[in-house]
C-alpha cells in the first residue's frame, strides 16, 4: 500500500492550479469497484484507497487497475491487493 500511496502522491503532486481530481479502482473484468472525485487546491496531495468498495464492502484479493485523472493527464497503475 505504501508504494501505491507514493505513486498516487506523485500523480497529484504537481497540481499547479486548483482543479478536479477523479480517481477510480477497477477489477480485472473492468468493473469499477471504487470512485472518488474532489477538487484539490494547488499543491501537494496524497490520495489513499483503503481497499473498500463504493458499496461499503471490502474488495477481495486480486489485481486492480487504478486510474487517476488530474488536469489534462490520466495516470494508470496496476496493483495487487493481498
mmCIF file of N, CA and C in Angstrom:
data_model
loop_
_atom_site.group_PDB
_atom_site.id
_atom_site.type_symbol
_atom_site.label_atom_id
_atom_site.label_comp_id
_atom_site.label_asym_id
_atom_site.label_seq_id
_atom_site.Cartn_x
_atom_site.Cartn_y
_atom_site.Cartn_z
ATOM 1 N N UNK A 1 0.819 -1.201 0.000
ATOM 2 C CA UNK A 1 0.000 0.000 0.000
ATOM 3 C C UNK A 1 0.856 1.256 0.000
ATOM 4 N N UNK A 2 2.019 1.178 0.644
ATOM 5 C CA UNK A 2 2.862 2.356 0.697
ATOM 6 C C UNK A 2 3.349 2.750 -0.697
ATOM 7 N N UNK A 3 3.685 1.772 -1.535
ATOM 8 C CA UNK A 3 4.104 2.073 -2.903
ATOM 9 C C UNK A 3 2.989 2.733 -3.692
ATOM 10 N N UNK A 4 1.754 2.273 -3.504
ATOM 11 C CA UNK A 4 0.613 2.880 -4.179
ATOM 12 C C UNK A 4 0.426 4.313 -3.718
ATOM 13 N N UNK A 5 0.541 4.554 -2.421
ATOM 14 C CA UNK A 5 0.374 5.915 -1.911
ATOM 15 C C UNK A 5 1.423 6.843 -2.482
ATOM 16 N N UNK A 6 2.672 6.377 -2.615
ATOM 17 C CA UNK A 6 3.723 7.209 -3.211
ATOM 18 C C UNK A 6 3.400 7.524 -4.663
ATOM 19 N N UNK A 7 2.907 6.516 -5.393
ATOM 20 C CA UNK A 7 2.560 6.740 -6.794
ATOM 21 C C UNK A 7 1.394 7.713 -6.922
ATOM 22 N N UNK A 8 0.350 7.543 -6.100
ATOM 23 C CA UNK A 8 -0.782 8.461 -6.140
ATOM 24 C C UNK A 8 -0.346 9.873 -5.784
ATOM 25 N N UNK A 9 0.540 10.002 -4.812
ATOM 26 C CA UNK A 9 1.047 11.313 -4.425
ATOM 27 C C UNK A 9 1.774 11.942 -5.599
ATOM 28 N N UNK A 10 2.583 11.165 -6.308
ATOM 29 C CA UNK A 10 3.298 11.691 -7.466
ATOM 30 C C UNK A 10 2.327 12.118 -8.564
ATOM 31 N N UNK A 11 1.225 11.386 -8.717
ATOM 32 C CA UNK A 11 0.254 11.703 -9.762
ATOM 33 C C UNK A 11 -0.417 13.046 -9.527
ATOM 34 N N UNK A 12 -0.602 13.435 -8.275
ATOM 35 C CA UNK A 12 -1.286 14.700 -7.979
ATOM 36 C C UNK A 12 -0.358 15.725 -7.334
ATOM 37 N N UNK A 13 0.930 15.413 -7.271
ATOM 38 C CA UNK A 13 1.880 16.274 -6.578
ATOM 39 C C UNK A 13 2.122 17.586 -7.306
ATOM 40 N N UNK A 14 2.002 17.579 -8.582
ATOM 41 C CA UNK A 14 2.355 18.759 -9.364
ATOM 42 C C UNK A 14 1.140 19.569 -9.787
ATOM 43 N N UNK A 15 0.083 19.551 -9.018
ATOM 44 C CA UNK A 15 -1.092 20.334 -9.381
ATOM 45 C C UNK A 15 -0.759 21.808 -9.201
ATOM 46 N N UNK A 16 -0.560 22.466 -10.327
ATOM 47 C CA UNK A 16 -0.166 23.878 -10.300
ATOM 48 C C UNK A 16 -1.357 24.784 -10.034
ATOM 49 N N UNK A 17 -2.545 24.309 -10.365
ATOM 50 C CA UNK A 17 -3.756 25.109 -10.202
ATOM 51 C C UNK A 17 -4.801 24.300 -9.444
ATOM 52 N N UNK A 18 -5.744 25.002 -8.830
ATOM 53 C CA UNK A 18 -6.880 24.316 -8.232
ATOM 54 C C UNK A 18 -7.623 23.570 -9.341
ATOM 55 N N UNK A 19 -8.164 22.416 -9.023
ATOM 56 C CA UNK A 19 -8.915 21.714 -10.048
ATOM 57 C C UNK A 19 -9.400 20.358 -9.594
ATOM 58 N N UNK A 20 -10.242 19.745 -10.424
ATOM 59 C CA UNK A 20 -10.814 18.451 -10.077
ATOM 60 C C UNK A 20 -9.810 17.317 -10.236
ATOM 61 N N UNK A 21 -9.937 16.352 -9.351
ATOM 62 C CA UNK A 21 -9.191 15.099 -9.446
ATOM 63 C C UNK A 21 -10.222 13.989 -9.392
ATOM 64 N N UNK A 22 -10.143 13.085 -10.345
ATOM 65 C CA UNK A 22 -11.082 11.982 -10.446
ATOM 66 C C UNK A 22 -10.266 10.701 -10.408
ATOM 67 N N UNK A 23 -10.571 9.821 -9.443
ATOM 68 C CA UNK A 23 -9.817 8.571 -9.439
ATOM 69 C C UNK A 23 -10.697 7.395 -9.108
ATOM 70 N N UNK A 24 -10.337 6.273 -9.755
ATOM 71 C CA UNK A 24 -11.162 5.073 -9.689
ATOM 72 C C UNK A 24 -10.290 3.850 -9.558
ATOM 73 N N UNK A 25 -10.882 2.797 -9.017
ATOM 74 C CA UNK A 25 -10.247 1.484 -8.936
ATOM 75 C C UNK A 25 -11.158 0.509 -9.675
ATOM 76 N N UNK A 26 -10.565 -0.282 -10.578
ATOM 77 C CA UNK A 26 -11.305 -1.251 -11.385
ATOM 78 C C UNK A 26 -10.770 -2.652 -11.134
ATOM 79 N N UNK A 27 -11.659 -3.642 -11.178
ATOM 80 C CA UNK A 27 -11.184 -5.022 -11.096
ATOM 81 C C UNK A 27 -10.722 -5.463 -12.483
ATOM 82 N N UNK A 28 -10.193 -6.675 -12.570
ATOM 83 C CA UNK A 28 -9.625 -7.136 -13.845
ATOM 84 C C UNK A 28 -10.678 -7.337 -14.927
ATOM 85 N N UNK A 29 -11.948 -7.376 -14.548
ATOM 86 C CA UNK A 29 -13.017 -7.504 -15.532
ATOM 87 C C UNK A 29 -13.545 -6.144 -15.975
ATOM 88 N N UNK A 30 -12.895 -5.069 -15.507
ATOM 89 C CA UNK A 30 -13.267 -3.727 -15.932
ATOM 90 C C UNK A 30 -14.375 -3.083 -15.125
ATOM 91 N N UNK A 31 -14.832 -3.741 -14.058
ATOM 92 C CA UNK A 31 -15.889 -3.164 -13.225
ATOM 93 C C UNK A 31 -15.277 -2.171 -12.240
ATOM 94 N N UNK A 32 -15.907 -1.023 -12.128
ATOM 95 C CA UNK A 32 -15.443 -0.012 -11.185
ATOM 96 C C UNK A 32 -15.852 -0.432 -9.777
ATOM 97 N N UNK A 33 -14.865 -0.608 -8.892
ATOM 98 C CA UNK A 33 -15.183 -1.020 -7.527
ATOM 99 C C UNK A 33 -15.131 0.156 -6.558
ATOM 100 N N UNK A 34 -14.449 1.215 -6.941
ATOM 101 C CA UNK A 34 -14.350 2.390 -6.069
ATOM 102 C C UNK A 34 -14.110 3.619 -6.918
ATOM 103 N N UNK A 35 -14.656 4.759 -6.456
ATOM 104 C CA UNK A 35 -14.506 6.005 -7.205
ATOM 105 C C UNK A 35 -14.566 7.186 -6.240
ATOM 106 N N UNK A 36 -13.779 8.194 -6.540
ATOM 107 C CA UNK A 36 -13.844 9.439 -5.772
ATOM 108 C C UNK A 36 -13.498 10.603 -6.691
ATOM 109 N N UNK A 37 -14.253 11.648 -6.560
ATOM 110 C CA UNK A 37 -13.969 12.901 -7.268
ATOM 111 C C UNK A 37 -13.919 14.003 -6.225
ATOM 112 N N UNK A 38 -12.955 14.875 -6.380
ATOM 113 C CA UNK A 38 -12.889 16.032 -5.490
ATOM 114 C C UNK A 38 -12.099 17.133 -6.165
ATOM 115 N N UNK A 39 -12.267 18.333 -5.660
ATOM 116 C CA UNK A 39 -11.497 19.469 -6.159
ATOM 117 C C UNK A 39 -10.365 19.706 -5.170
ATOM 118 N N UNK A 40 -9.147 19.754 -5.703
ATOM 119 C CA UNK A 40 -7.974 19.969 -4.865
ATOM 120 C C UNK A 40 -7.384 21.344 -5.138
ATOM 121 N N UNK A 41 -6.886 21.947 -4.091
ATOM 122 C CA UNK A 41 -6.165 23.199 -4.255
ATOM 123 C C UNK A 41 -4.793 22.891 -4.834
ATOM 124 N N UNK A 42 -4.171 23.896 -5.442
ATOM 125 C CA UNK A 42 -2.827 23.728 -5.981
ATOM 126 C C UNK A 42 -1.900 23.282 -4.860
ATOM 127 N N UNK A 43 -0.964 22.410 -5.180
ATOM 128 C CA UNK A 43 -0.012 21.953 -4.178
ATOM 129 C C UNK A 43 0.123 20.449 -4.153
ATOM 130 N N UNK A 44 0.654 19.943 -3.073
ATOM 131 C CA UNK A 44 0.944 18.527 -2.917
ATOM 132 C C UNK A 44 -0.194 17.829 -2.177
ATOM 133 N N UNK A 45 -0.570 16.653 -2.666
ATOM 134 C CA UNK A 45 -1.667 15.897 -2.073
ATOM 135 C C UNK A 45 -1.350 14.415 -2.092
ATOM 136 N N UNK A 46 -1.929 13.682 -1.166
ATOM 137 C CA UNK A 46 -1.824 12.227 -1.140
ATOM 138 C C UNK A 46 -3.231 11.652 -1.151
ATOM 139 N N UNK A 47 -3.485 10.748 -2.095
ATOM 140 C CA UNK A 47 -4.766 10.047 -2.170
ATOM 141 C C UNK A 47 -4.564 8.660 -1.580
ATOM 142 N N UNK A 48 -5.588 8.157 -0.908
ATOM 143 C CA UNK A 48 -5.495 6.819 -0.317
ATOM 144 C C UNK A 48 -6.751 6.012 -0.648
ATOM 145 N N UNK A 49 -6.531 4.743 -0.957
ATOM 146 C CA UNK A 49 -7.619 3.788 -1.111
ATOM 147 C C UNK A 49 -7.464 2.764 -0.002
ATOM 148 N N UNK A 50 -8.482 2.621 0.815
ATOM 149 C CA UNK A 50 -8.402 1.723 1.960
ATOM 150 C C UNK A 50 -8.832 0.293 1.637
ATOM 151 N N UNK A 51 -9.064 -0.009 0.378
ATOM 152 C CA UNK A 51 -9.470 -1.349 -0.014
ATOM 153 C C UNK A 51 -10.970 -1.555 0.011
ATOM 154 N N UNK A 52 -11.709 -0.497 0.299
ATOM 155 C CA UNK A 52 -13.163 -0.588 0.326
ATOM 156 C C UNK A 52 -13.766 -0.364 -1.056
ATOM 157 N N UNK A 53 -15.024 -0.748 -1.183
ATOM 158 C CA UNK A 53 -15.759 -0.508 -2.429
ATOM 159 C C UNK A 53 -16.731 0.647 -2.202
ATOM 160 N N UNK A 54 -17.313 1.133 -3.273
ATOM 161 C CA UNK A 54 -18.277 2.226 -3.148
ATOM 162 C C UNK A 54 -19.533 1.779 -2.410
ATOM 163 N N UNK A 55 -19.753 0.483 -2.314
ATOM 164 C CA UNK A 55 -20.920 -0.057 -1.594
ATOM 165 C C UNK A 55 -20.623 -0.338 -0.126
ATOM 166 N N UNK A 56 -19.384 -0.044 0.313
ATOM 167 C CA UNK A 56 -19.035 -0.231 1.708
ATOM 168 C C UNK A 56 -18.451 -1.588 2.054
ATOM 169 N N UNK A 57 -18.320 -2.466 1.086
ATOM 170 C CA UNK A 57 -17.723 -3.789 1.326
ATOM 171 C C UNK A 57 -16.201 -3.696 1.182
ATOM 172 N N UNK A 58 -15.522 -4.774 1.494
ATOM 173 C CA UNK A 58 -14.079 -4.847 1.283
ATOM 174 C C UNK A 58 -13.822 -5.490 -0.067
ATOM 175 N N UNK A 59 -12.900 -4.920 -0.838
ATOM 176 C CA UNK A 59 -12.513 -5.521 -2.114
ATOM 177 C C UNK A 59 -11.730 -6.793 -1.825
ATOM 178 N N UNK A 60 -11.955 -7.812 -2.617
ATOM 179 C CA UNK A 60 -11.261 -9.077 -2.419
ATOM 180 C C UNK A 60 -9.815 -9.021 -2.871
ATOM 181 N N UNK A 61 -9.090 -10.073 -2.578
ATOM 182 C CA UNK A 61 -7.710 -10.164 -3.041
ATOM 183 C C UNK A 61 -7.710 -10.264 -4.557
ATOM 184 N N UNK A 62 -6.707 -9.686 -5.179
ATOM 185 C CA UNK A 62 -6.613 -9.782 -6.621
ATOM 186 C C UNK A 62 -5.907 -8.593 -7.235
ATOM 187 N N UNK A 63 -5.969 -8.529 -8.541
ATOM 188 C CA UNK A 63 -5.326 -7.471 -9.316
ATOM 189 C C UNK A 63 -6.356 -6.395 -9.623
ATOM 190 N N UNK A 64 -5.949 -5.147 -9.467
ATOM 191 C CA UNK A 64 -6.810 -4.000 -9.727
ATOM 192 C C UNK A 64 -6.064 -2.970 -10.566
ATOM 193 N N UNK A 65 -6.808 -2.148 -11.258
ATOM 194 C CA UNK A 65 -6.248 -1.045 -12.031
ATOM 195 C C UNK A 65 -6.719 0.254 -11.392
ATOM 196 N N UNK A 66 -5.772 1.130 -11.081
ATOM 197 C CA UNK A 66 -6.084 2.436 -10.506
ATOM 198 C C UNK A 66 -5.911 3.475 -11.603
ATOM 199 N N UNK A 67 -6.922 4.324 -11.768
ATOM 200 C CA UNK A 67 -6.865 5.405 -12.761
ATOM 201 C C UNK A 67 -7.059 6.737 -12.039
ATOM 202 N N UNK A 68 -6.119 7.648 -12.243
ATOM 203 C CA UNK A 68 -6.204 8.987 -11.675
ATOM 204 C C UNK A 68 -6.214 9.978 -12.830
ATOM 205 N N UNK A 69 -7.215 10.859 -12.840
ATOM 206 C CA UNK A 69 -7.292 11.902 -13.858
ATOM 207 C C UNK A 69 -7.181 13.250 -13.169
ATOM 208 N N UNK A 70 -6.160 14.016 -13.563
ATOM 209 C CA UNK A 70 -5.929 15.341 -13.000
ATOM 210 C C UNK A 70 -5.485 16.251 -14.141
ATOM 211 N N UNK A 71 -6.087 17.433 -14.171
ATOM 212 C CA UNK A 71 -5.840 18.373 -15.277
ATOM 213 C C UNK A 71 -6.122 17.645 -16.586
ATOM 214 N N UNK A 72 -5.200 17.678 -17.513
ATOM 215 C CA UNK A 72 -5.391 17.007 -18.806
ATOM 216 C C UNK A 72 -4.594 15.717 -18.886
ATOM 217 N N UNK A 73 -4.303 15.101 -17.744
ATOM 218 C CA UNK A 73 -3.494 13.891 -17.722
ATOM 219 C C UNK A 73 -4.248 12.749 -17.062
ATOM 220 N N UNK A 74 -3.968 11.542 -17.550
ATOM 221 C CA UNK A 74 -4.507 10.328 -16.954
ATOM 222 C C UNK A 74 -3.337 9.439 -16.565
ATOM 223 N N UNK A 75 -3.361 8.958 -15.320
ATOM 224 C CA UNK A 75 -2.327 8.064 -14.814
ATOM 225 C C UNK A 75 -2.975 6.718 -14.532
ATOM 226 N N UNK A 76 -2.311 5.632 -14.928
ATOM 227 C CA UNK A 76 -2.814 4.275 -14.710
ATOM 228 C C UNK A 76 -1.763 3.466 -13.980
ATOM 229 N N UNK A 77 -2.217 2.597 -13.082
ATOM 230 C CA UNK A 77 -1.285 1.708 -12.389
ATOM 231 C C UNK A 77 -2.016 0.431 -12.005
ATOM 232 N N UNK A 78 -1.353 -0.673 -12.235
ATOM 233 C CA UNK A 78 -1.883 -1.986 -11.825
ATOM 234 C C UNK A 78 -1.366 -2.269 -10.425
ATOM 235 N N UNK A 79 -2.260 -2.732 -9.548
ATOM 236 C CA UNK A 79 -1.875 -3.058 -8.179
ATOM 237 C C UNK A 79 -2.382 -4.447 -7.832
ATOM 238 N N UNK A 80 -1.798 -5.042 -6.812
ATOM 239 C CA UNK A 80 -2.242 -6.335 -6.303
ATOM 240 C C UNK A 80 -2.660 -6.138 -4.857
ATOM 241 N N UNK A 81 -3.870 -6.545 -4.558
ATOM 242 C CA UNK A 81 -4.382 -6.471 -3.183
ATOM 243 C C UNK A 81 -4.269 -7.857 -2.564
ATOM 244 N N UNK A 82 -3.511 -7.953 -1.490
ATOM 245 C CA UNK A 82 -3.310 -9.241 -0.807
ATOM 246 C C UNK A 82 -4.138 -9.328 0.446
#
